[in-house]
Every structure is written in structure tokens, then in C-alpha cells.
JSON list of C-alpha atoms in Angstrom, two decimals:
[
{"chain": "A", "resi": 1, "resn": "SER", "atom": "CA", "xyz": [17.17, 9.14, 16.70]},
{"chain": "A", "resi": 2, "resn": "GLY", "atom": "CA", "xyz": [16.56, 7.73, 20.62]},
{"chain": "A", "resi": 3, "resn": "ARG", "atom": "CA", "xyz": [12.43, 7.14, 19.42]},
{"chain": "A", "resi": 4, "resn": "TYR", "atom": "CA", "xyz": [10.89, 3.55, 20.27]},
{"chain": "A", "resi": 5, "resn": "TYR", "atom": "CA", "xyz": [8.36, 2.72, 18.14]},
{"chain": "A", "resi": 6, "resn": "TYR", "atom": "CA", "xyz": [5.88, 0.53, 19.05]},
{"chain": "A", "resi": 7, "resn": "GLY", "atom": "CA", "xyz": [3.12, -1.12, 16.12]},
{"chain": "A", "resi": 8, "resn": "SER", "atom": "CA", "xyz": [1.60, -4.76, 15.76]},
{"chain": "A", "resi": 9, "resn": "THR", "atom": "CA", "xyz": [1.82, -6.35, 12.78]},
{"chain": "A", "resi": 10, "resn": "THR", "atom": "CA", "xyz": [1.40, -10.16, 11.39]},
{"chain": "A", "resi": 11, "resn": "ASN", "atom": "CA", "xyz": [5.01, -9.50, 9.56]},
{"chain": "A", "resi": 12, "resn": "LEU", "atom": "CA", "xyz": [7.62, -8.27, 11.60]},
{"chain": "A", "resi": 13, "resn": "ALA", "atom": "CA", "xyz": [9.88, -8.23, 7.97]},
{"chain": "A", "resi": 14, "resn": "ARG", "atom": "CA", "xyz": [7.40, -7.45, 5.86]},
{"chain": "A", "resi": 15, "resn": "ARG", "atom": "CA", "xyz": [6.25, -3.69, 8.19]},
{"chain": "A", "resi": 16, "resn": "LEU", "atom": "CA", "xyz": [10.54, -3.10, 9.56]},
{"chain": "A", "resi": 17, "resn": "GLU", "atom": "CA", "xyz": [11.17, -2.94, 5.51]},
{"chain": "A", "resi": 18, "resn": "GLN", "atom": "CA", "xyz": [8.26, -0.34, 5.44]},
{"chain": "A", "resi": 19, "resn": "HIS", "atom": "CA", "xyz": [9.39, 1.70, 7.46]},
{"chain": "A", "resi": 20, "resn": "GLN", "atom": "CA", "xyz": [13.29, 1.71, 6.75]},
{"chain": "A", "resi": 21, "resn": "ARG", "atom": "CA", "xyz": [11.50, 2.98, 2.87]},
{"chain": "A", "resi": 22, "resn": "GLY", "atom": "CA", "xyz": [9.88, 5.55, 4.85]},
{"chain": "A", "resi": 23, "resn": "HIS", "atom": "CA", "xyz": [6.50, 3.79, 4.09]},
{"chain": "A", "resi": 24, "resn": "THR", "atom": "CA", "xyz": [5.00, 5.25, 7.23]},
{"chain": "A", "resi": 25, "resn": "ALA", "atom": "CA", "xyz": [4.77, 8.91, 8.25]},
{"chain": "A", "resi": 26, "resn": "THR", "atom": "CA", "xyz": [5.66, 9.80, 11.57]},
{"chain": "A", "resi": 27, "resn": "THR", "atom": "CA", "xyz": [8.35, 6.45, 11.34]},
{"chain": "A", "resi": 28, "resn": "ARG", "atom": "CA", "xyz": [9.76, 8.09, 7.94]},
{"chain": "A", "resi": 29, "resn": "ARG", "atom": "CA", "xyz": [12.16, 10.72, 9.81]},
{"chain": "A", "resi": 30, "resn": "ASP", "atom": "CA", "xyz": [14.29, 8.43, 11.81]},
{"chain": "A", "resi": 31, "resn": "ALA", "atom": "CA", "xyz": [14.61, 5.29, 9.69]},
{"chain": "A", "resi": 32, "resn": "PRO", "atom": "CA", "xyz": [17.28, 3.24, 9.83]},
{"chain": "A", "resi": 33, "resn": "TRP", "atom": "CA", "xyz": [14.83, 1.51, 12.87]},
{"chain": "A", "resi": 34, "resn": "GLU", "atom": "CA", "xyz": [16.60, -1.08, 15.10]},
{"chain": "A", "resi": 35, "resn": "LEU", "atom": "CA", "xyz": [14.63, -4.62, 15.81]},
{"chain": "A", "resi": 36, "resn": "ALA", "atom": "CA", "xyz": [15.05, -3.93, 19.78]},
{"chain": "A", "resi": 37, "resn": "GLY", "atom": "CA", "xyz": [12.53, -6.04, 21.16]},
{"chain": "A", "resi": 38, "resn": "THR", "atom": "CA", "xyz": [9.93, -8.48, 20.10]},
{"chain": "A", "resi": 39, "resn": "ALA", "atom": "CA", "xyz": [6.92, -10.70, 21.32]},
{"chain": "A", "resi": 40, "resn": "GLY", "atom": "CA", "xyz": [4.40, -13.59, 19.56]},
{"chain": "A", "resi": 41, "resn": "PHE", "atom": "CA", "xyz": [0.25, -14.00, 20.69]},
{"chain": "A", "resi": 42, "resn": "ASP", "atom": "CA", "xyz": [-2.19, -15.53, 19.83]},
{"chain": "A", "resi": 43, "resn": "THR", "atom": "CA", "xyz": [-3.86, -12.66, 18.82]},
{"chain": "A", "resi": 44, "resn": "LEU", "atom": "CA", "xyz": [-3.80, -8.95, 16.98]},
{"chain": "A", "resi": 45, "resn": "ALA", "atom": "CA", "xyz": [-6.40, -7.76, 18.91]},
{"chain": "A", "resi": 46, "resn": "GLU", "atom": "CA", "xyz": [-4.22, -9.33, 21.84]},
{"chain": "A", "resi": 47, "resn": "ALA", "atom": "CA", "xyz": [-0.57, -7.68, 19.93]},
{"chain": "A", "resi": 48, "resn": "ARG", "atom": "CA", "xyz": [-2.99, -4.11, 19.41]},
{"chain": "A", "resi": 49, "resn": "ALA", "atom": "CA", "xyz": [-4.27, -4.17, 23.56]},
{"chain": "A", "resi": 50, "resn": "GLN", "atom": "CA", "xyz": [-0.83, -4.52, 24.17]},
{"chain": "A", "resi": 51, "resn": "GLU", "atom": "CA", "xyz": [1.42, -1.77, 21.70]},
{"chain": "A", "resi": 52, "resn": "ARG", "atom": "CA", "xyz": [-1.51, 0.68, 22.99]},
{"chain": "A", "resi": 53, "resn": "GLN", "atom": "CA", "xyz": [-0.75, 0.14, 27.50]},
{"chain": "A", "resi": 54, "resn": "PHE", "atom": "CA", "xyz": [2.61, 0.11, 25.96]},
{"chain": "A", "resi": 55, "resn": "LYS", "atom": "CA", "xyz": [1.71, 3.46, 24.53]},
{"chain": "A", "resi": 56, "resn": "ARG", "atom": "CA", "xyz": [0.84, 4.88, 27.34]},
{"chain": "A", "resi": 57, "resn": "TRP", "atom": "CA", "xyz": [2.93, 3.86, 29.73]},
{"chain": "A", "resi": 58, "resn": "LYS", "atom": "CA", "xyz": [4.90, 7.18, 27.59]},
{"chain": "A", "resi": 59, "resn": "ASN", "atom": "CA", "xyz": [8.67, 4.89, 29.25]},
{"chain": "A", "resi": 60, "resn": "PRO", "atom": "CA", "xyz": [10.08, 2.44, 27.06]},
{"chain": "A", "resi": 61, "resn": "ALA", "atom": "CA", "xyz": [12.81, 1.76, 29.60]},
{"chain": "A", "resi": 62, "resn": "ARG", "atom": "CA", "xyz": [9.54, -0.05, 31.52]},
{"chain": "A", "resi": 63, "resn": "VAL", "atom": "CA", "xyz": [8.36, -1.60, 28.09]},
{"chain": "A", "resi": 64, "resn": "MET", "atom": "CA", "xyz": [11.50, -2.72, 27.50]},
{"chain": "A", "resi": 65, "resn": "ALA", "atom": "CA", "xyz": [11.80, -4.50, 30.66]},
{"chain": "A", "resi": 66, "resn": "TRP", "atom": "CA", "xyz": [8.12, -6.35, 29.91]},
{"chain": "A", "resi": 67, "resn": "LEU", "atom": "CA", "xyz": [9.39, -8.02, 26.79]},
{"chain": "A", "resi": 68, "resn": "GLU", "atom": "CA", "xyz": [12.65, -8.80, 28.46]},
{"chain": "A", "resi": 69, "resn": "ARG", "atom": "CA", "xyz": [10.15, -10.90, 31.13]},
{"chain": "A", "resi": 70, "resn": "HIS", "atom": "CA", "xyz": [7.93, -11.86, 27.47]},
{"chain": "A", "resi": 71, "resn": "PRO", "atom": "CA", "xyz": [9.89, -13.56, 25.19]},
{"chain": "A", "resi": 72, "resn": "ALA", "atom": "CA", "xyz": [8.65, -14.37, 21.73]},
{"chain": "A", "resi": 73, "resn": "TRP", "atom": "CA", "xyz": [7.74, -17.34, 20.51]}
]
């Protein structure tokens, strides 16, 4: 669909599976989802703060550029 979803979790595999089976109303209509990028954080609070920043940017290209500069662990 060309849409991006930004989220944070302590269990990426579980969360992606939930989205694939329509567990979340906001992502149900665009399944199947493809993982475009990940980043690691020391705490869930840090991850959620970055998620909020991504959503404020409203620009998937900017988010993808950020993810390229900050690879997952």
C-alpha cells in the first residue's frame, strides 16, 4: 500500500506476527507487512521516544535515512 508503520516492542517477531494476522485495527487493512528496518535501544522508553519522533516527521524517507545511520544491534 506504500504505507509505513512505526512501532516499538520488546519482541519484534511476536509483534510482526500480530500485525500479519490483523491483531491491530490500525494495521489490519494493509497486511501483509514487510519489515523495512529496525533499530535497537537500551530501554523501551528510548524506543518509544524515537517512535514518537518518527511519527512527528511524517516523512518515511527521513525515517529510512535515520535507520540507515543507526543500524540495529
